[in-house]
Every structure is written in structure tokens, then in C-alpha cells.
mmCIF file of C-alpha atoms in Angstrom:
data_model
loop_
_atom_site.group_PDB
_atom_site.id
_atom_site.type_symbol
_atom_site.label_atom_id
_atom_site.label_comp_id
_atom_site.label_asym_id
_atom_site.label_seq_id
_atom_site.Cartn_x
_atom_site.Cartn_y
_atom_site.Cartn_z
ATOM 1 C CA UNK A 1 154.345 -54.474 55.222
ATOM 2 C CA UNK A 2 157.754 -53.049 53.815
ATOM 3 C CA UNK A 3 157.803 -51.168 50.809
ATOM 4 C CA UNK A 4 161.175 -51.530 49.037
ATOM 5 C CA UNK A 5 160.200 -49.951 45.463
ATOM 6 C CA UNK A 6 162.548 -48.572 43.201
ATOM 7 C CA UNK A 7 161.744 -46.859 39.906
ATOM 8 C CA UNK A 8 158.663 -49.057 38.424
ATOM 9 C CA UNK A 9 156.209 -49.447 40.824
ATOM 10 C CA UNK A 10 155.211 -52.112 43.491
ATOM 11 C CA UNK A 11 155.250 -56.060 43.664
ATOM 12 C CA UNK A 12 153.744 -57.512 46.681
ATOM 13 C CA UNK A 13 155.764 -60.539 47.532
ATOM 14 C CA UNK A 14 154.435 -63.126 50.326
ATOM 15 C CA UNK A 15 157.546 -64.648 51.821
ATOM 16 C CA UNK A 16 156.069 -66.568 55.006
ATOM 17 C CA UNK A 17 156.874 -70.469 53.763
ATOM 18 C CA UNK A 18 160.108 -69.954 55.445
ATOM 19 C CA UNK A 19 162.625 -70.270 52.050
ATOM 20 C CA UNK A 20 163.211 -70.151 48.546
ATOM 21 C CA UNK A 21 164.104 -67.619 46.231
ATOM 22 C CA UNK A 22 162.655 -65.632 43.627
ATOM 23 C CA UNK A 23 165.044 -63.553 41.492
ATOM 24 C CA UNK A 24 165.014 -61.328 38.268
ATOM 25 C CA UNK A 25 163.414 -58.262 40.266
ATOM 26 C CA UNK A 26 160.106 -56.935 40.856
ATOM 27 C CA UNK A 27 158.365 -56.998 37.257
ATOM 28 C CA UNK A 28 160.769 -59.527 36.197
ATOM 29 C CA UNK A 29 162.838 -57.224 34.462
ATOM 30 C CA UNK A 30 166.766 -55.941 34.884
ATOM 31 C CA UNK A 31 167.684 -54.612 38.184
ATOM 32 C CA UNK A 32 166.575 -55.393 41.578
ATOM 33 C CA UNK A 33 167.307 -58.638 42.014
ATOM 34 C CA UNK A 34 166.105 -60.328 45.760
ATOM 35 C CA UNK A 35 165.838 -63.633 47.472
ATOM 36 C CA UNK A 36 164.149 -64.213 49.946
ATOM 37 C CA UNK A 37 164.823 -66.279 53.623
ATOM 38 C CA UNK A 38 162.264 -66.660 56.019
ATOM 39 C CA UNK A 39 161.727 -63.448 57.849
ATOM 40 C CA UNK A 40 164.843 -61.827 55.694
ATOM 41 C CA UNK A 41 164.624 -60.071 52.771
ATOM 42 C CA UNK A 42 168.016 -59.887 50.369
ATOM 43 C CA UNK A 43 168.105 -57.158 47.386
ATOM 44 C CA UNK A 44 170.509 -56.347 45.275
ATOM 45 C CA UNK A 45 173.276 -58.461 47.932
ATOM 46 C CA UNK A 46 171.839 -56.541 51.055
ATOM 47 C CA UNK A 47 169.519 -57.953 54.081
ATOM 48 C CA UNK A 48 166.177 -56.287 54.697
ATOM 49 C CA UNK A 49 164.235 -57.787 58.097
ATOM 50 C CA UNK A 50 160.582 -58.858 57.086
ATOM 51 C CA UNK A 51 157.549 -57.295 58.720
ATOM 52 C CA UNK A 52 155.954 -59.307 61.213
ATOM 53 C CA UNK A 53 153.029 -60.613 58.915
ATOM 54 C CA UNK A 54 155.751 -61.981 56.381
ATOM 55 C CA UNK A 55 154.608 -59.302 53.397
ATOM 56 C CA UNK A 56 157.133 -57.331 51.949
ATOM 57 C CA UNK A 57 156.654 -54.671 48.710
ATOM 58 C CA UNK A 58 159.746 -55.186 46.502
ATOM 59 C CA UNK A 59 160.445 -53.885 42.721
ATOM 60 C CA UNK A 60 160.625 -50.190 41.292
ATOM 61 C CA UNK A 61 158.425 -47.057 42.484
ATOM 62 C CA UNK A 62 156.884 -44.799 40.047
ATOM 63 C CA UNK A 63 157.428 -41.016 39.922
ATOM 64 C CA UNK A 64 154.895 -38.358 40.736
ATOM 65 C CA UNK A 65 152.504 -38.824 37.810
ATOM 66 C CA UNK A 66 153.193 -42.264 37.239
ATOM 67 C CA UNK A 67 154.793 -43.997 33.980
ATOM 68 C CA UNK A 68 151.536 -43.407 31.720
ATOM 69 C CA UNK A 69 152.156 -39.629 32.591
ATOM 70 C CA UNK A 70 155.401 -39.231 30.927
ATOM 71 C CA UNK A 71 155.762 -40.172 26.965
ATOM 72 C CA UNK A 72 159.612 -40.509 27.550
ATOM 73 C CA UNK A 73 160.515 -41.292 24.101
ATOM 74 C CA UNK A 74 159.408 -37.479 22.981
ATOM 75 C CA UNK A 75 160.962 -34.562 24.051
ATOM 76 C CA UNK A 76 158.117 -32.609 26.482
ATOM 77 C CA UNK A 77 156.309 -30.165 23.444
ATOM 78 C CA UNK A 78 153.321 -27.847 23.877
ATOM 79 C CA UNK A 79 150.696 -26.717 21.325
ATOM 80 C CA UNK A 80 149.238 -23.693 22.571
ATOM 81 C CA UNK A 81 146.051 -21.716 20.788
ATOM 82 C CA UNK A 82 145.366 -18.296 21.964
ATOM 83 C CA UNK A 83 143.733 -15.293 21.468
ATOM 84 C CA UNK A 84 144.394 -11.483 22.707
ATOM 85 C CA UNK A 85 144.748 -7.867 22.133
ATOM 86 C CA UNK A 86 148.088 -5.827 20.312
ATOM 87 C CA UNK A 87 148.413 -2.126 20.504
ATOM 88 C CA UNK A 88 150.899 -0.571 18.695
ATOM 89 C CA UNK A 89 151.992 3.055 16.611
ATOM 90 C CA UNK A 90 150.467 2.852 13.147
ATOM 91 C CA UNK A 91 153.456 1.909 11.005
ATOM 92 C CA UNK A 92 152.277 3.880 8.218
ATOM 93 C CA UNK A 93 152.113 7.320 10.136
ATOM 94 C CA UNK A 94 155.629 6.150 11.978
ATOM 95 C CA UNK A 95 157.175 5.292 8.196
ATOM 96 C CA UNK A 96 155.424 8.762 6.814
ATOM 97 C CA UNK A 97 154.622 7.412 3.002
ATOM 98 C CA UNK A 98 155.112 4.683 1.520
ATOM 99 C CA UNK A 99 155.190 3.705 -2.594
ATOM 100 C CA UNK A 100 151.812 2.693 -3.623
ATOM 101 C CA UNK A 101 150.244 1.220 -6.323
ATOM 102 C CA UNK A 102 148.853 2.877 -9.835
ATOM 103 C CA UNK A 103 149.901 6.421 -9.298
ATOM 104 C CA UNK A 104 149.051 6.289 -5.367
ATOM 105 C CA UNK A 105 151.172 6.941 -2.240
ATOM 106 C CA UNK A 106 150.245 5.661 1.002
ATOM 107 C CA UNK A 107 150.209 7.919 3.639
ATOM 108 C CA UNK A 108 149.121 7.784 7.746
ATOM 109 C CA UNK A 109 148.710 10.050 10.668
ATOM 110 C CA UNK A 110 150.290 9.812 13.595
ATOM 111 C CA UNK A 111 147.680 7.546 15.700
ATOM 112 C CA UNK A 112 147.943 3.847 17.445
ATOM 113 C CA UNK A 113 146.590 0.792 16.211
ATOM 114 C CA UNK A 114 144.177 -1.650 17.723
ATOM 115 C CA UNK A 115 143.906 -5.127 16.950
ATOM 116 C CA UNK A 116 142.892 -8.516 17.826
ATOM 117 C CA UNK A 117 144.421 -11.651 16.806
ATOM 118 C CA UNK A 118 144.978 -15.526 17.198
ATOM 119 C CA UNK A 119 148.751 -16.605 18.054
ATOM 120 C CA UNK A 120 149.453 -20.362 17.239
ATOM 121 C CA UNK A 121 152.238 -21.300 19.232
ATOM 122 C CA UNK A 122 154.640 -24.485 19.662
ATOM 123 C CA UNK A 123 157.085 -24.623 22.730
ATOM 124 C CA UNK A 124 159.893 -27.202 23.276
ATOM 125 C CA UNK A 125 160.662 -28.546 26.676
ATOM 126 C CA UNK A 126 164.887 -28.439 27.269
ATOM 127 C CA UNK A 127 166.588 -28.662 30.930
ATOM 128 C CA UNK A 128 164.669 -27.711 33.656
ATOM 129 C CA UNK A 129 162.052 -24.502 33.738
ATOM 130 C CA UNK A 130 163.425 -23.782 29.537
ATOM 131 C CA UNK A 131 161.759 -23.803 26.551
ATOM 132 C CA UNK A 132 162.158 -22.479 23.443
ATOM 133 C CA UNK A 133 159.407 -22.112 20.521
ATOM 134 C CA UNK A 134 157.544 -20.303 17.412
ATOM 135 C CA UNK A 135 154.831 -17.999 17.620
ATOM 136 C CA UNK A 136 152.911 -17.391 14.291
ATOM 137 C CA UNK A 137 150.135 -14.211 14.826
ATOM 138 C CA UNK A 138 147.084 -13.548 12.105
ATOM 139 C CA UNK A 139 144.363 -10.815 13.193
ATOM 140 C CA UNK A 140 142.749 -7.583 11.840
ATOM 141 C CA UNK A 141 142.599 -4.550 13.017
ATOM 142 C CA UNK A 142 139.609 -2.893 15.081
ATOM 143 C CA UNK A 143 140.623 0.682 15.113
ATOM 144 C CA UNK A 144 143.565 2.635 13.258
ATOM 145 C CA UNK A 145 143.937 6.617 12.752
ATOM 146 C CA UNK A 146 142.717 6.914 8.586
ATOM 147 C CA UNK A 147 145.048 5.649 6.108
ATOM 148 C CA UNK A 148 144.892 7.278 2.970
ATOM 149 C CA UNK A 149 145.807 6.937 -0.891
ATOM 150 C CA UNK A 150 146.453 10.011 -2.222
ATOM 151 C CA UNK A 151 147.152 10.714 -6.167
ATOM 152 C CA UNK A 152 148.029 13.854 -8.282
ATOM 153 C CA UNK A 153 145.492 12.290 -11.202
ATOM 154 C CA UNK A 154 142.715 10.471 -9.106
ATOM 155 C CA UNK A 155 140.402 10.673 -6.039
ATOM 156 C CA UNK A 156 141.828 10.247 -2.557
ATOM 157 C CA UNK A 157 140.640 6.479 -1.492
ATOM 158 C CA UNK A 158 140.701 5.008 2.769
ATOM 159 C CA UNK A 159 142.210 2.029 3.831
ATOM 160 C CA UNK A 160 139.056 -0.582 3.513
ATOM 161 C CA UNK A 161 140.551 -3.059 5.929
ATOM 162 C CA UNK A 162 143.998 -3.914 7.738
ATOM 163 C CA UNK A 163 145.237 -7.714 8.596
ATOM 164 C CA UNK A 164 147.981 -7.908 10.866
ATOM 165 C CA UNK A 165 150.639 -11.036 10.730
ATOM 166 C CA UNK A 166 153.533 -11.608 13.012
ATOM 167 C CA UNK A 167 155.965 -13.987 13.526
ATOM 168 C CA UNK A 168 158.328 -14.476 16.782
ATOM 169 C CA UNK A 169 161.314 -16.696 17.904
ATOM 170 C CA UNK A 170 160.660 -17.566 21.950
ATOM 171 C CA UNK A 171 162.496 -18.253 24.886
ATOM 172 C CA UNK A 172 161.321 -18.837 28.415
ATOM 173 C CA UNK A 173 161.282 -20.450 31.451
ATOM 174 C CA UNK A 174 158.131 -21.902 33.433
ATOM 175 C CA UNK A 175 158.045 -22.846 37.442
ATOM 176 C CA UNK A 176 155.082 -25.169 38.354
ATOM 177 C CA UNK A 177 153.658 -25.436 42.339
ATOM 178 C CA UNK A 178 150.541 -27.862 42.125
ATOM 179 C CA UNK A 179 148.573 -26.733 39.292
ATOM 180 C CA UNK A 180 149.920 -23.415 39.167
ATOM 181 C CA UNK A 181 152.525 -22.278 36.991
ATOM 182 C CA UNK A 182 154.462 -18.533 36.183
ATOM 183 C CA UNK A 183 157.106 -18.049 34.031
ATOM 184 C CA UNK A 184 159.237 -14.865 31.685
ATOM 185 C CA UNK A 185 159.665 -14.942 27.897
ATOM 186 C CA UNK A 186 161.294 -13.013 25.616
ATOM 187 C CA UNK A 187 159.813 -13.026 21.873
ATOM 188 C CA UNK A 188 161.749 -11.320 18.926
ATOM 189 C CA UNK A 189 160.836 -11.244 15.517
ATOM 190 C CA UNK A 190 158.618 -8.848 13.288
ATOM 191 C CA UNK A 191 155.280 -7.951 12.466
ATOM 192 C CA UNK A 192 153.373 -6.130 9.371
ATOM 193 C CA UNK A 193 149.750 -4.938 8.929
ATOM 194 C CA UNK A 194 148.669 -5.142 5.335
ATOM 195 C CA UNK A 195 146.155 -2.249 4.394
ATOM 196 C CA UNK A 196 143.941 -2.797 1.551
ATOM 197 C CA UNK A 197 142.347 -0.414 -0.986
ATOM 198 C CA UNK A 198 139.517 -0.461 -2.847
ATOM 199 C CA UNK A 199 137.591 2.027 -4.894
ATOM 200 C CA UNK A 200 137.218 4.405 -7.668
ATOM 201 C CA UNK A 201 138.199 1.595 -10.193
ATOM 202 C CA UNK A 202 141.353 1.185 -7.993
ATOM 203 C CA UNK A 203 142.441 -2.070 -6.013
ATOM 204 C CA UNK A 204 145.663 -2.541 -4.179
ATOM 205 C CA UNK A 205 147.372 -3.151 -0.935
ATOM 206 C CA UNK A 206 150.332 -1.925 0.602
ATOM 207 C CA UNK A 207 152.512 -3.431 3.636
ATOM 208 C CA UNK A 208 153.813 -1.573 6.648
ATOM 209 C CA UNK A 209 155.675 -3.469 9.773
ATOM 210 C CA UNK A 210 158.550 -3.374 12.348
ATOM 211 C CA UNK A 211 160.657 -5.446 14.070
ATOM 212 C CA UNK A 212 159.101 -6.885 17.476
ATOM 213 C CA UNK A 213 161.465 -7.488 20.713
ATOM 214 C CA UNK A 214 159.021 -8.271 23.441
ATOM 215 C CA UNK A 215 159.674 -9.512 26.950
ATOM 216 C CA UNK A 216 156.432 -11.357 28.563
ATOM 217 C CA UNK A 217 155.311 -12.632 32.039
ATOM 218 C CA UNK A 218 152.864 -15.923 32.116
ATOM 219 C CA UNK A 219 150.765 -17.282 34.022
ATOM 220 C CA UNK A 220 148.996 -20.793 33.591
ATOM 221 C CA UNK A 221 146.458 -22.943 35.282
ATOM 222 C CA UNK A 222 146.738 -26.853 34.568
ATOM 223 C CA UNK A 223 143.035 -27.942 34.084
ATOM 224 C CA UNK A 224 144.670 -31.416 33.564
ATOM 225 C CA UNK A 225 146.964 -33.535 33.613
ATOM 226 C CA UNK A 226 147.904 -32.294 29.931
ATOM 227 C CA UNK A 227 146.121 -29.127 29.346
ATOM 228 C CA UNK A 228 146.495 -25.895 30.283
ATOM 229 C CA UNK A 229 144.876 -22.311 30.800
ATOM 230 C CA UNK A 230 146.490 -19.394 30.892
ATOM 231 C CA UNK A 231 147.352 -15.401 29.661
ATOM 232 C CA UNK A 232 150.085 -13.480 29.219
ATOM 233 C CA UNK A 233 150.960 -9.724 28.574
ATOM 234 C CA UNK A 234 154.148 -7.831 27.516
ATOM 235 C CA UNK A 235 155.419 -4.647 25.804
ATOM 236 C CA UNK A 236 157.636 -4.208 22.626
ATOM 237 C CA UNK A 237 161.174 -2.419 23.666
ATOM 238 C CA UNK A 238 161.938 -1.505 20.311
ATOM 239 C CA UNK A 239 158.379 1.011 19.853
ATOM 240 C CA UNK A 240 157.050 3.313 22.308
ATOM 241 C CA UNK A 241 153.318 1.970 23.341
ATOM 242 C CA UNK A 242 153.056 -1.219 21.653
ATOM 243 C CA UNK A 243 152.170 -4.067 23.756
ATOM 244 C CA UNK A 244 149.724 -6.885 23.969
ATOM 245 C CA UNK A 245 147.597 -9.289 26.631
ATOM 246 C CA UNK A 246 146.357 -12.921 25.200
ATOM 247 C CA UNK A 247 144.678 -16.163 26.778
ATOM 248 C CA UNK A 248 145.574 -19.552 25.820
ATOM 249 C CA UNK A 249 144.793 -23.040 25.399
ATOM 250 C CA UNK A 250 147.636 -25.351 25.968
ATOM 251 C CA UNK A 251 148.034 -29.035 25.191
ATOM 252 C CA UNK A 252 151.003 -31.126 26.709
ATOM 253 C CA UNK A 253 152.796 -34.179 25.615
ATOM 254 C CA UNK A 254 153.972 -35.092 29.090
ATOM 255 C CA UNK A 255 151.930 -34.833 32.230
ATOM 256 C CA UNK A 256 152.134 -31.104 34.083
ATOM 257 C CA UNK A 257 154.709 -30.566 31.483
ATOM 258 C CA UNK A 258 157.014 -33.358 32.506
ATOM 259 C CA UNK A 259 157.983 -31.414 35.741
#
């Protein structure tokens, strides 16, 4: 048996009756065209000599995954859900005092922040290893150096609570070998933690932030054909001991991201 397949897959064609012709190619649409002659085999205007058993395999081949592996008519995107750690100086204590609310300033030590959050994250395949994608970050904080209201006319009050949001613009580049993939990133953008205040007949919040210019290295696990596991950790260039570590979920629209 001869395989001759070309982009599609096989078609098994028994040409032992010694004649005739069967054109149109393998699945019986455009492209590879063949007739076939007794032990011969013409495609596409050349000869191919039959095997002895008079079988040959003529039409298109399929790629790696297969046509139900790649949704061609959508660019390759990824959905991502993730989890992880940030570290980073407390903005307040970096920014010294801020305006407040009520008579209040805001004011911070100098101290780092700890905080876990959830990134959401949407990636879009281009030429190649690229990508480029949105990162949107929500999470509170777990430990921060005290945060204080202070007022000439009323009691001193503590930040209650802190909720960090960030938001990022990514680029990146991933390189697969069997189910393992690594890749760099570079995320810029900005994040703010939002400390909240509440006592002594007093309730406010006040915002703090920075900009964010983080470089990242990946690494992922493909647990399927279209999802993903993997983590990633990098460190803000723009603020002296900020950086974070995550793990993520990742769902694909083409099979081992199209690649």
C-alpha cells in the first residue's frame, strides 16, 4: 500500500480491475486530481507505480492534531484564570500622605505589602511563538505596615481593609516540545490598592498605586489537547522589591495552541 496524501487526510482507492478513472481528488473536492491504469497511478499529470496488491492511499494528509484540532476560522485565543502572590512597597509610605477625606490625611510607614489575588487574562495568538493580551488583577491584601488617618479635630482611625486592582498590557512569546511549553513576557500597566476607613462616625477610602513594568518567565503543562497548567513569576523594574508568582488555568481555541 502507497500512501500519496496531501493536506486532508486518506482515501483508500482499490485500483486492481486493470482501468478506468476516477477524478475530482481524494474527498472529491479541488485539488488532487488522479486516474488510475492498471498497476499505475497518475496525480495531478504525474505516474506513481502501484503496490503489488493493487491498493494505493490517495487524497490530502492531515496535520499533527488533525483538522478537528484547529478552529481555522478564529485566530488561536487563550482564556487563562489564575491565582498568585504580589509583593510590593506600600504606596502610601512610598507617596508619604495623601489628601483624605473629612478633615483626615492618609499617612503610611515605610513597610511592604502582601497580597493575594486572581488575574483574568486573555492572550491572542499572532506569527509564530507571539502573543499579545490583557491582564485584569482584583485581590486584597494579607499583610501591610499600619495605615493611618490622622486629624487635628478627631481620633486617629487604621486602615480596616485594602483591595488591590491592576491592570496590564502583555506581550510574549511561548515555545511548545510535547506537552511542555516555556515562554518570556513583558506586562506594563498600573496598579492601586484602595484602603478603607471606618470608625469613630467616620467612613472613607483613599487610593494609592504605581505604574507596573514587569518582565515574566512561564512555564505551562498541556493537560489537553486545549487546556493548560501552568505558573509564572516576575519582578516590577520600575519599584525596588515588588514582584509576584501565580498558577493558571488555561483554555485554548486551537489544539496545543495551534503550534
Amino acid at each position: 500500500m502507497r500512501d500519496h496524501r496531501g493536506p486532508r487526510g486518506p482515501v483508500i482507492r482499490d485500483h486492481r480491475t486493470g482501468g478506468g478513472s476516477d477524478g475530482g481528488g481524494g474527498d472529491g473536492g479541488s485539488g488532487g486530481n488522479y486516474a488510475s491504469y492498471g498497476d499505475e497511478l497518475v496525480l495531478d499529470g504525474g505516474y506513481s507505480n502501484c503496490c503489488a496488491g493493487g491498493y494505493d492511499v490517495v487524497g490530502y494528509g492531515a496535520d499533527g492534531y488533525g483538522s478537528w484540532g484547529r478552529a481555522l476560522q478564529l485566530p488561536h485565543f487563550a482564556f487563562e484564570f489564575g491565582t498568585g502572590m504580589r509583593r510590593f512597597a506600600d504606596p502610601v509610605g512610598t507617596m508619604n500622605t495623601l489628601a483624605g477625606e473629612g478633615g483626615y490625611d492618609v499617612v503610611g510607614g515605610a513597610g511592604v505589602d502582601s497580597a493575594v489575588t486572581t488575574q483574568m487574562r486573555m492572550l491572542v495568538g499572532l506569527s509564530g511563538p507571539l502573543y499579545i493580551g490583557v491582564e485584569g488583577e482584583i485581590g486584597g491584601l494579607v499583610s501591610a505596615p499600619p495605615i493611618r488617618a490622622v486629624s487635628e479635630r478627631l481620633p486617629t482611625m487604621e486602615a480596616r481593609s485594602g483591595m488591590v486592582l491592576g491592570a496590564t498590557a502583555l506581550v510574549g512569546a511561548m515555545w511548545r516540545t510535547g506537552r511542555s511549553a516555556l515562554g518570556i513576557e513583558l506586562a506594563a500597566g498600573g496598579r492601586s490598592v484602595v484602603y478603607e476607613f471606618d470608625g469613630h462616625g467616620a467612613k472613607f477610602a483613599t487610593t494609592a498605586g504605581g505604574a507596573v513594568v514587569e518582565p515574566r518567565v512561564r512555564a505551562e503543562y498541556w493537560l489537553s489537547p486545549w487546556f493548560a497548567a501552568g505558573a509564572m513569576a516576575g519582578a516590577n523594574v520600575v519599584a525596588s522589591g515588588d514582584w509576584m508568582a501565580a498558577g493558571y488555568l488555561s483554555v485554548h481555541t486551537r489544539a496545543f495552541g495551534g503550534r
